[in-house]
Amino acid sequence: DADVTQTPRNRITKTGKRIMLECSQTKGHDRMYWYRQDPGLGLRLIYYSFDVKDINKGEISDGYSVSRQAQAKFSLSLESAIPNQTALYFCATSETGTGAYEQYFGPGTRLTVT
Amino acid sequence: DAKTTQPPSMDCAEGRAANLPCNHSTISGNEYVYWYRQIHSQGPQYIIHGLKNNETNEMASLIITEDRKSSTLILPHATLRDTAVYYCIATGNQFYFGTGTSLTVIP
């Protein structure tokens, strides 16, 4: 079984709809992240959480919100979806601590807003 | 977090070594250099990281210059499955992915 899972894998929704993307991990990591990727571009950080009670905005948080329901679960919500939020969304996790840390990525959710 | 600069694309013949450069001239002393790759639209995959010393693992080698202003990722014997976008990240905290280098391994 995959260590980091994302649901749904693909979603098409209409402008103005609320949508939630979910991420679960079995790695036991405290840190979780949400990124978006637009065609031909690198990943950009939306939100990150260093533990259940910690939520931080990333580079492009406007139009998004998150919820850290448990150590293993981190959800991303689009309160009112708009077409320019059409993108590939990735969840990632990492260990806590000083020094170097790898981020482990999920398979991604392809979201299309029409 | 240091800005990184990578060539947009490179080709490599199958079986040959692929050398991917990265410039991170503004890197600070506590920032690590990480390399990830992304095959098609899959989730990025960790390859290797380093601070000062050269590093090697089962996937690749990382050569960091003595002044730490640049590094090179080496895939010693490139295969077709190594065709991907390779990202170099220099950071002590958040990861900033640029546009990376699109490596094409040619048969």
Coordinates of N, CA and C in Angstrom, one line a residue:
Chain A
D1 N 0.8 -1.2 0.0 CA 0.0 0.0 0.0 C 0.9 1.2 0.0
A2 N 0.4 2.3 -0.7 CA 1.1 3.5 -0.8 C 1.2 4.2 0.6
D3 N 2.3 4.9 0.8 CA 2.5 5.6 2.1 C 1.7 6.8 2.2
V4 N 1.6 7.5 1.0 CA 0.8 8.8 1.0 C -0.3 8.6 -0.1
T5 N -1.5 8.7 0.3 CA -2.6 8.5 -0.6 C -3.4 9.8 -0.7
Q6 N -4.0 10.0 -1.9 CA -4.8 11.2 -2.2 C -6.1 10.8 -2.8
T7 N -7.2 11.4 -2.3 CA -8.5 11.2 -2.9 C -9.2 12.5 -3.1
P8 N -9.9 12.6 -4.2 CA -9.9 11.7 -5.4 C -8.7 11.8 -6.2
R9 N -8.5 11.0 -7.2 CA -7.3 11.1 -8.1 C -7.7 12.1 -9.3
N10 N -8.9 12.1 -9.6 CA -9.3 13.0 -10.7 C -10.7 13.6 -10.3
R11 N -10.9 14.9 -10.6 CA -12.2 15.5 -10.2 C -12.4 16.7 -11.2
I12 N -13.7 16.7 -11.7 CA -14.1 17.8 -12.5 C -15.3 18.4 -11.7
T13 N -15.2 19.7 -11.6 CA -16.2 20.4 -10.8 C -16.5 21.8 -11.5
K14 N -17.6 22.4 -11.1 CA -18.1 23.6 -11.7 C -17.6 24.8 -10.9
T15 N -17.5 25.9 -11.6 CA -17.2 27.2 -10.9 C -18.2 27.5 -9.8
G16 N -17.6 27.9 -8.6 CA -18.5 28.2 -7.5 C -18.7 27.1 -6.5
K17 N -18.4 25.9 -6.9 CA -18.7 24.7 -6.1 C -17.6 24.6 -5.0
R18 N -17.9 24.0 -3.9 CA -16.9 23.8 -2.8 C -16.4 22.4 -3.0
I19 N -15.1 22.2 -2.9 CA -14.5 20.9 -3.1 C -13.4 20.6 -2.1
M20 N -13.3 19.4 -1.7 CA -12.3 19.0 -0.7 C -11.4 17.9 -1.3
L21 N -10.1 18.1 -1.2 CA -9.1 17.1 -1.6 C -8.6 16.5 -0.3
E22 N -8.4 15.2 -0.2 CA -8.0 14.6 1.0 C -6.6 13.9 0.8
C23 N -5.9 13.9 1.9 CA -4.6 13.3 1.9 C -4.4 12.5 3.2
S24 N -4.0 11.2 3.1 CA -3.7 10.4 4.2 C -2.3 9.8 4.1
Q25 N -1.7 9.6 5.3 CA -0.3 9.0 5.2 C -0.2 8.0 6.4
T26 N 0.6 7.0 6.0 CA 0.9 5.9 7.0 C 2.4 6.0 7.4
K27 N 3.1 7.0 7.2 CA 4.5 7.1 7.5 C 4.8 7.6 8.9
G28 N 3.7 8.0 9.6 CA 3.9 8.5 10.9 C 4.6 9.8 11.0
H29 N 4.6 10.6 9.9 CA 5.2 11.9 9.9 C 4.3 13.0 10.5
D30 N 5.0 13.9 11.2 CA 4.2 15.1 11.7 C 3.9 16.1 10.7
R31 N 4.8 16.3 9.8 CA 4.7 17.4 8.8 C 4.0 17.0 7.6
M32 N 3.0 17.8 7.1 CA 2.3 17.6 5.9 C 2.2 18.9 5.1
Y33 N 2.1 18.7 3.8 CA 2.2 19.8 2.8 C 1.1 19.7 1.7
W34 N 0.7 20.8 1.2 CA -0.1 20.8 0.0 C 0.6 21.7 -1.1
Y35 N 0.7 21.1 -2.3 CA 1.3 21.9 -3.4 C 0.3 21.9 -4.6
R36 N 0.5 22.8 -5.5 CA -0.2 22.8 -6.7 C 0.8 22.9 -7.9
Q37 N 0.5 22.3 -9.0 CA 1.4 22.3 -10.1 C 0.6 22.7 -11.4
D38 N 1.0 23.7 -12.0 CA 0.4 24.1 -13.3 C 1.2 23.6 -14.4
P39 N 0.6 23.4 -15.6 CA 1.3 22.8 -16.7 C 2.6 23.5 -17.0
G40 N 3.7 22.7 -17.2 CA 5.0 23.3 -17.5 C 5.7 24.0 -16.4
L41 N 5.1 24.0 -15.2 CA 5.7 24.7 -14.1 C 6.1 23.8 -13.0
G42 N 6.9 24.3 -12.0 CA 7.2 23.5 -10.9 C 6.1 23.5 -9.9
L43 N 6.3 22.9 -8.7 CA 5.3 22.8 -7.7 C 5.4 24.1 -6.8
R44 N 4.2 24.6 -6.4 CA 4.2 25.7 -5.5 C 3.4 25.4 -4.3
L45 N 3.9 25.8 -3.1 CA 3.4 25.4 -1.8 C 2.2 26.2 -1.5
I46 N 1.1 25.6 -1.1 CA -0.2 26.2 -0.8 C -0.3 26.4 0.8
Y47 N -0.2 25.3 1.5 CA -0.2 25.3 3.0 C 0.7 24.2 3.5
Y48 N 1.1 24.3 4.7 CA 1.8 23.3 5.4 C 1.5 23.2 6.9
S49 N 1.7 22.1 7.4 CA 1.3 21.8 8.8 C 2.5 21.0 9.5
F50 N 3.0 21.6 10.6 CA 4.1 20.9 11.2 C 3.6 19.9 12.3
D51 N 2.4 20.1 12.8 CA 1.7 19.1 13.6 C 0.3 19.4 13.6
V52 N -0.5 18.7 14.4 CA -2.0 18.7 14.3 C -2.5 20.1 14.7
K53 N -1.8 20.9 15.5 CA -2.3 22.2 15.9 C -1.6 23.3 15.2
D54 N -0.8 23.0 14.2 CA 0.0 24.0 13.5 C -0.4 24.0 12.0
I55 N -0.8 25.2 11.5 CA -1.2 25.4 10.1 C -0.5 26.7 9.7
N56 N 0.2 26.6 8.5 CA 0.9 27.8 8.0 C 0.6 28.0 6.5
K57 N 0.5 29.3 6.1 CA 0.3 29.6 4.7 C 1.6 29.4 3.9
G58 N 1.4 29.0 2.7 CA 2.6 28.9 1.8 C 2.6 30.0 0.9
E59 N 3.2 29.7 -0.3 CA 3.4 30.8 -1.3 C 2.1 31.3 -1.9
I60 N 1.1 30.4 -2.1 CA -0.1 30.7 -2.8 C -1.4 30.2 -2.1
S61 N -1.7 30.8 -0.9 CA -2.8 30.2 -0.1 C -4.1 30.9 -0.4
D62 N -4.2 32.0 -1.1 CA -5.5 32.6 -1.4 C -6.4 31.7 -2.1
G63 N -7.7 31.6 -1.7 CA -8.7 30.8 -2.3 C -8.7 29.4 -1.8
Y64 N -7.8 29.0 -0.9 CA -7.7 27.7 -0.3 C -7.8 27.7 1.2
S65 N -8.2 26.6 1.8 CA -8.1 26.5 3.2 C -7.8 25.0 3.5
V66 N -7.3 24.7 4.7 CA -6.9 23.4 5.0 C -7.4 23.0 6.4
S67 N -7.4 21.7 6.6 CA -7.8 21.2 7.9 C -6.9 20.0 8.2
R68 N -6.3 20.0 9.4 CA -5.4 18.9 9.9 C -6.3 18.1 10.9
Q69 N -7.0 17.1 10.4 CA -7.9 16.4 11.3 C -7.2 15.4 12.3
A70 N -6.0 15.0 11.9 CA -5.2 14.0 12.7 C -3.8 14.1 12.2
Q71 N -2.9 13.4 12.9 CA -1.6 13.4 12.4 C -1.5 12.8 11.0
A72 N -2.4 11.9 10.7 CA -2.3 11.2 9.4 C -3.1 11.8 8.3
K73 N -3.9 12.8 8.6 CA -4.8 13.4 7.6 C -4.7 14.9 7.5
F74 N -4.7 15.3 6.2 CA -4.6 16.8 5.9 C -5.4 17.0 4.7
S75 N -6.4 17.9 4.8 CA -7.4 18.1 3.7 C -7.2 19.5 3.2
L76 N -7.4 19.7 1.9 CA -7.3 21.0 1.2 C -8.7 21.3 0.7
S77 N -9.2 22.4 1.0 CA -10.6 22.8 0.5 C -10.5 24.0 -0.4
L78 N -11.3 24.0 -1.5 CA -11.5 25.2 -2.3 C -13.0 25.6 -2.0
E79 N -13.1 26.7 -1.3 CA -14.5 27.1 -0.8 C -15.4 27.4 -2.0
S80 N -14.9 28.1 -3.0 CA -15.6 28.4 -4.2 C -14.7 28.3 -5.4
A81 N -14.7 27.2 -6.0 CA -13.7 26.9 -7.1 C -13.9 27.8 -8.3
I82 N -12.7 28.2 -8.8 CA -12.7 29.0 -10.0 C -11.8 28.3 -11.1
P83 N -12.0 28.7 -12.3 CA -11.2 27.9 -13.4 C -9.7 28.0 -13.2
N84 N -9.1 29.1 -12.7 CA -7.7 29.1 -12.6 C -7.1 28.3 -11.5
Q85 N -8.0 27.6 -10.8 CA -7.5 26.6 -9.8 C -7.4 25.2 -10.4
T86 N -7.7 25.2 -11.7 CA -7.5 23.9 -12.4 C -6.0 23.6 -12.4
A87 N -5.6 22.5 -11.9 CA -4.2 22.2 -11.7 C -4.1 20.7 -11.2
L88 N -2.8 20.3 -11.0 CA -2.5 19.1 -10.4 C -2.1 19.4 -8.9
Y89 N -2.7 18.7 -8.0 CA -2.4 19.0 -6.6 C -1.7 17.8 -5.9
F90 N -0.7 18.1 -5.2 CA 0.1 17.1 -4.5 C 0.2 17.3 -3.0
C91 N 0.0 16.2 -2.3 CA 0.2 16.2 -0.9 C 1.6 15.6 -0.6
A92 N 2.3 16.1 0.5 CA 3.6 15.5 0.8 C 3.7 15.4 2.3
T93 N 4.6 14.6 2.8 CA 4.9 14.5 4.2 C 6.4 14.5 4.5
S94 N 6.8 14.8 5.7 CA 8.2 14.7 6.1 C 8.3 14.5 7.6
E95 N 9.4 14.1 8.0 CA 9.7 14.0 9.4 C 9.9 15.3 10.0
T96 N 9.9 15.3 11.3 CA 10.2 16.5 12.1 C 11.7 16.5 12.6
G97 N 12.3 17.6 12.7 CA 13.6 17.6 13.3 C 14.5 18.7 12.6
T98 N 15.7 18.8 13.1 CA 16.7 19.7 12.5 C 17.4 18.9 11.4
G99 N 18.1 19.7 10.6 CA 18.9 19.1 9.5 C 18.0 18.8 8.3
A100 N 18.5 17.9 7.5 CA 17.8 17.6 6.2 C 16.7 16.7 6.4
Y101 N 15.7 16.8 5.6 CA 14.5 15.9 5.6 C 14.0 15.7 4.2
E102 N 13.6 14.5 3.9 CA 13.0 14.2 2.6 C 11.5 14.5 2.7
Q103 N 11.0 14.9 1.6 CA 9.5 15.0 1.5 C 9.1 13.8 0.6
Y104 N 8.0 13.2 1.1 CA 7.4 12.0 0.3 C 6.1 12.5 -0.2
F105 N 5.9 12.3 -1.5 CA 4.8 12.8 -2.2 C 3.7 11.8 -2.5
G106 N 2.5 12.2 -2.5 CA 1.4 11.4 -3.0 C 1.3 11.4 -4.5
P107 N 0.4 10.6 -5.1 CA 0.3 10.5 -6.5 C -0.3 11.6 -7.2
G108 N -1.0 12.5 -6.5 CA -1.5 13.7 -7.1 C -3.0 13.6 -7.3
T109 N -3.7 14.7 -7.3 CA -5.1 14.8 -7.7 C -5.2 15.8 -8.9
R110 N -5.8 15.4 -10.0 CA -6.0 16.3 -11.1 C -7.3 16.9 -11.0
L111 N -7.4 18.2 -10.8 CA -8.6 19.0 -10.6 C -8.9 19.9 -11.8
T112 N -10.1 19.8 -12.3 CA -10.5 20.6 -13.4 C -11.7 21.4 -13.0
V113 N -11.7 22.7 -13.1 CA -12.8 23.6 -12.8 C -13.4 24.2 -14.0
T114 N -14.6 23.9 -14.3 CA -15.2 24.3 -15.6 C -16.1 25.6 -15.4
Chain B
D1 N 15.8 30.8 1.8 CA 16.0 29.7 0.8 C 16.6 30.3 -0.5
A2 N 17.7 29.6 -0.9 CA 18.4 30.1 -2.1 C 17.7 29.8 -3.4
K3 N 17.8 30.8 -4.3 CA 17.3 30.6 -5.6 C 18.2 29.7 -6.4
T4 N 17.6 28.8 -7.2 CA 18.4 27.8 -8.0 C 18.2 28.1 -9.5
T5 N 19.2 27.8 -10.2 CA 19.1 28.0 -11.7 C 19.6 26.7 -12.3
Q6 N 18.7 26.2 -13.2 CA 19.0 24.9 -13.9 C 18.8 25.1 -15.4
P7 N 19.5 24.4 -16.3 CA 19.2 24.5 -17.7 C 17.8 23.9 -17.9
P8 N 17.0 24.4 -18.9 CA 15.6 23.9 -19.1 C 15.6 22.5 -19.6
S9 N 16.6 22.1 -20.4 CA 16.5 20.8 -21.0 C 17.9 20.2 -21.3
M10 N 18.0 18.9 -21.3 CA 19.2 18.2 -21.6 C 18.9 16.9 -22.3
D11 N 19.8 16.4 -23.1 CA 19.6 15.0 -23.7 C 20.8 14.2 -23.2
C12 N 20.6 12.9 -23.1 CA 21.7 12.0 -22.7 C 21.5 10.7 -23.4
A13 N 22.6 10.1 -24.0 CA 22.4 8.8 -24.6 C 22.3 7.7 -23.6
E14 N 21.5 6.8 -23.9 CA 21.2 5.6 -23.0 C 22.6 4.9 -22.6
G15 N 22.8 4.7 -21.4 CA 24.0 4.0 -20.9 C 25.1 4.9 -20.6
R16 N 25.0 6.2 -21.0 CA 26.0 7.2 -20.6 C 25.6 7.8 -19.3
A17 N 26.6 8.5 -18.8 CA 26.4 9.3 -17.5 C 25.6 10.6 -17.9
A18 N 24.6 10.9 -17.1 CA 23.9 12.2 -17.2 C 24.4 13.1 -16.1
N19 N 24.8 14.3 -16.5 CA 25.3 15.2 -15.5 C 24.4 16.5 -15.5
L20 N 23.7 16.7 -14.5 CA 22.7 17.8 -14.4 C 23.3 18.8 -13.5
P21 N 23.5 20.1 -14.0 CA 24.1 21.1 -13.2 C 23.0 21.9 -12.5
C22 N 23.4 22.6 -11.4 CA 22.5 23.5 -10.7 C 23.3 24.6 -10.1
N23 N 22.9 25.8 -10.3 CA 23.6 26.9 -9.6 C 22.8 27.4 -8.5
H24 N 23.4 27.6 -7.3 CA 22.7 28.1 -6.1 C 23.7 29.0 -5.4
S25 N 24.0 30.1 -6.1 CA 25.1 31.0 -5.6 C 24.8 31.7 -4.3
T26 N 23.5 31.8 -3.9 CA 23.1 32.5 -2.7 C 22.9 31.6 -1.5
I27 N 23.3 30.3 -1.7 CA 23.0 29.4 -0.6 C 23.7 29.8 0.7
S28 N 23.0 29.6 1.8 CA 23.6 29.9 3.1 C 24.1 28.6 3.8
G29 N 24.8 28.8 4.8 CA 25.6 27.7 5.4 C 24.8 26.6 5.9
N30 N 23.5 26.8 6.3 CA 22.8 25.7 6.9 C 21.7 25.1 5.9
E31 N 21.8 25.6 4.6 CA 20.9 25.1 3.6 C 21.4 23.9 2.9
Y32 N 20.5 22.9 2.8 CA 20.9 21.7 2.1 C 20.5 21.8 0.6
V33 N 21.2 21.0 -0.2 CA 20.9 20.9 -1.6 C 20.1 19.5 -1.8
Y34 N 18.9 19.6 -2.3 CA 18.1 18.4 -2.6 C 17.9 18.2 -4.1
W35 N 17.8 17.0 -4.5 CA 17.4 16.7 -5.9 C 16.2 15.8 -5.9
Y36 N 15.2 16.2 -6.7 CA 14.0 15.4 -6.9 C 13.8 15.2 -8.4
R37 N 13.0 14.2 -8.7 CA 12.7 14.1 -10.1 C 11.2 13.8 -10.2
Q38 N 10.6 14.2 -11.3 CA 9.2 14.0 -11.6 C 9.0 13.3 -13.0
I39 N 8.5 12.1 -13.0 CA 8.3 11.4 -14.2 C 6.9 11.6 -14.6
H40 N 6.7 12.2 -15.8 CA 5.4 12.6 -16.4 C 4.7 13.4 -15.3
S41 N 3.6 13.1 -14.9 CA 2.8 13.9 -13.9 C 2.7 13.2 -12.6
Q42 N 3.6 12.3 -12.3 CA 3.6 11.6 -11.0 C 4.1 12.5 -9.9
G43 N 3.9 12.1 -8.7 CA 4.5 12.8 -7.5 C 6.0 12.8 -7.6
P44 N 6.6 14.0 -7.3 CA 8.1 14.0 -7.3 C 8.7 13.0 -6.4
Q45 N 9.8 12.5 -6.8 CA 10.5 11.4 -6.2 C 11.9 11.9 -5.7
Y46 N 12.1 11.7 -4.4 CA 13.4 12.1 -3.8 C 14.6 11.3 -4.4
I47 N 15.7 12.0 -4.7 CA 16.8 11.3 -5.3 C 18.0 11.3 -4.3
I48 N 18.4 12.5 -3.8 CA 19.6 12.6 -3.0 C 19.6 14.0 -2.4
H49 N 20.4 14.2 -1.3 CA 20.6 15.5 -0.8 C 22.0 15.6 -0.2
G50 N 22.5 16.8 0.0 CA 23.8 17.0 0.6 C 24.0 18.4 1.2
L51 N 25.0 18.5 2.0 CA 25.2 19.8 2.7 C 26.6 20.4 2.1
K52 N 27.6 19.6 2.4 CA 29.0 20.1 2.0 C 29.7 19.0 1.2
N53 N 29.6 17.8 1.7 CA 30.3 16.7 1.1 C 29.6 16.1 -0.1
N54 N 30.4 15.5 -1.0 CA 29.7 14.7 -2.1 C 29.0 13.5 -1.5
E55 N 27.9 13.2 -2.1 CA 27.1 12.1 -1.7 C 26.8 11.1 -2.8
T56 N 26.6 9.9 -2.4 CA 26.3 8.8 -3.4 C 25.3 7.9 -2.8
N57 N 24.3 7.5 -3.6 CA 23.4 6.4 -3.1 C 23.1 5.5 -4.3
E58 N 22.1 4.7 -4.2 CA 21.9 3.7 -5.3 C 21.4 4.3 -6.5
M59 N 20.9 5.5 -6.4 CA 20.3 6.2 -7.6 C 21.3 7.1 -8.3
A60 N 22.0 7.9 -7.5 CA 22.8 8.9 -8.1 C 24.0 9.4 -7.2
S61 N 24.8 10.3 -7.8 CA 25.8 10.9 -7.0 C 25.6 12.4 -7.1
L62 N 25.9 13.1 -6.0 CA 25.8 14.5 -5.9 C 27.1 15.1 -5.6
I63 N 27.6 16.0 -6.5 CA 28.9 16.7 -6.3 C 28.6 18.1 -6.0
I64 N 29.1 18.6 -4.9 CA 28.9 20.0 -4.5 C 30.2 20.7 -4.5
T65 N 30.3 21.8 -5.1 CA 31.6 22.5 -5.2 C 32.0 23.0 -3.8
E66 N 33.2 23.3 -3.7 CA 33.8 23.6 -2.4 C 33.1 24.9 -1.8
D67 N 32.9 25.8 -2.7 CA 32.2 27.1 -2.2 C 30.7 26.9 -2.1
R68 N 30.2 25.8 -2.4 CA 28.7 25.4 -2.3 C 27.8 26.2 -3.2
K69 N 28.4 26.9 -4.2 CA 27.6 27.8 -5.0 C 27.0 27.0 -6.2
S70 N 27.4 25.8 -6.4 CA 26.8 25.0 -7.5 C 27.0 23.5 -7.2
S71 N 26.2 22.7 -7.9 CA 26.2 21.3 -7.7 C 25.9 20.6 -9.0
T72 N 26.2 19.3 -9.0 CA 25.9 18.5 -10.2 C 25.4 17.1 -9.7
L73 N 24.2 16.8 -10.3 CA 23.7 15.5 -10.1 C 24.1 14.6 -11.2
I74 N 24.6 13.4 -10.8 CA 25.2 12.5 -11.8 C 24.4 11.2 -11.7
L75 N 23.8 10.8 -12.9 CA 23.1 9.5 -13.0 C 24.2 8.7 -13.8
P76 N 24.8 7.7 -13.2 CA 26.0 7.1 -13.8 C 25.7 6.3 -15.1
H77 N 24.6 5.7 -15.2 CA 24.3 4.9 -16.4 C 22.8 5.2 -16.8
A78 N 22.6 6.2 -17.5 CA 21.2 6.6 -17.7 C 20.4 5.6 -18.5
T79 N 19.2 5.4 -18.1 CA 18.3 4.5 -18.8 C 17.1 5.3 -19.3
L80 N 16.3 4.7 -20.2 CA 15.1 5.4 -20.7 C 14.2 5.8 -19.6
R81 N 14.1 5.0 -18.5 CA 13.3 5.3 -17.4 C 13.7 6.5 -16.5
D82 N 14.9 7.0 -16.8 CA 15.4 8.2 -16.2 C 14.9 9.5 -16.8
T83 N 14.2 9.3 -18.0 CA 13.6 10.5 -18.6 C 12.6 11.1 -17.7
A84 N 12.8 12.4 -17.3 CA 12.0 13.0 -16.3 C 12.4 14.5 -16.2
V85 N 11.7 15.2 -15.3 CA 12.1 16.6 -15.0 C 12.8 16.5 -13.6
Y86 N 14.0 17.1 -13.6 CA 14.8 17.0 -12.4 C 14.9 18.4 -11.7
Y87 N 14.5 18.4 -10.4 CA 14.5 19.6 -9.7 C 15.6 19.7 -8.7
C88 N 16.3 20.8 -8.6 CA 17.3 21.1 -7.6 C 16.8 22.1 -6.7
I89 N 16.9 21.9 -5.4 CA 16.3 22.7 -4.4 C 17.3 23.0 -3.3
A90 N 17.5 24.3 -3.0 CA 18.5 24.6 -1.9 C 17.7 25.3 -0.8
T91 N 17.6 24.7 0.3 CA 16.7 25.2 1.4 C 17.1 24.7 2.8
G92 N 16.7 25.4 3.7 CA 16.8 24.9 5.1 C 15.4 24.7 5.7
N93 N 14.4 25.0 4.9 CA 13.0 25.0 5.5 C 12.0 24.6 4.3
Q94 N 11.4 25.6 3.8 CA 10.4 25.2 2.7 C 11.1 24.9 1.4
F95 N 10.4 24.0 0.7 CA 10.9 23.6 -0.6 C 10.3 24.5 -1.7
Y96 N 11.2 25.1 -2.5 CA 10.7 25.9 -3.6 C 11.2 25.2 -4.9
F97 N 10.2 24.7 -5.7 CA 10.5 24.0 -6.9 C 10.5 25.0 -8.0
G98 N 11.6 25.1 -8.8 CA 11.6 25.9 -10.0 C 11.0 25.1 -11.1
T99 N 11.4 25.4 -12.3 CA 10.9 24.6 -13.5 C 11.8 23.4 -13.8
G100 N 12.9 23.3 -13.2 CA 13.8 22.1 -13.3 C 14.4 21.9 -14.7
T101 N 15.0 20.8 -14.8 CA 15.7 20.4 -16.1 C 14.9 19.2 -16.6
S102 N 14.4 19.3 -17.9 CA 13.8 18.2 -18.5 C 14.9 17.3 -19.2
L103 N 15.1 16.1 -18.6 CA 16.1 15.2 -19.1 C 15.5 14.2 -20.0
T104 N 16.0 14.1 -21.3 CA 15.5 13.1 -22.2 C 16.7 12.1 -22.4
V105 N 16.4 10.8 -22.1 CA 17.4 9.8 -22.4 C 17.1 9.2 -23.8
I106 N 18.1 9.3 -24.6 CA 17.9 8.8 -26.0 C 18.4 7.4 -26.2
P107 N 17.6 6.6 -26.9 CA 18.1 5.2 -27.1 C 19.3 5.1 -28.0

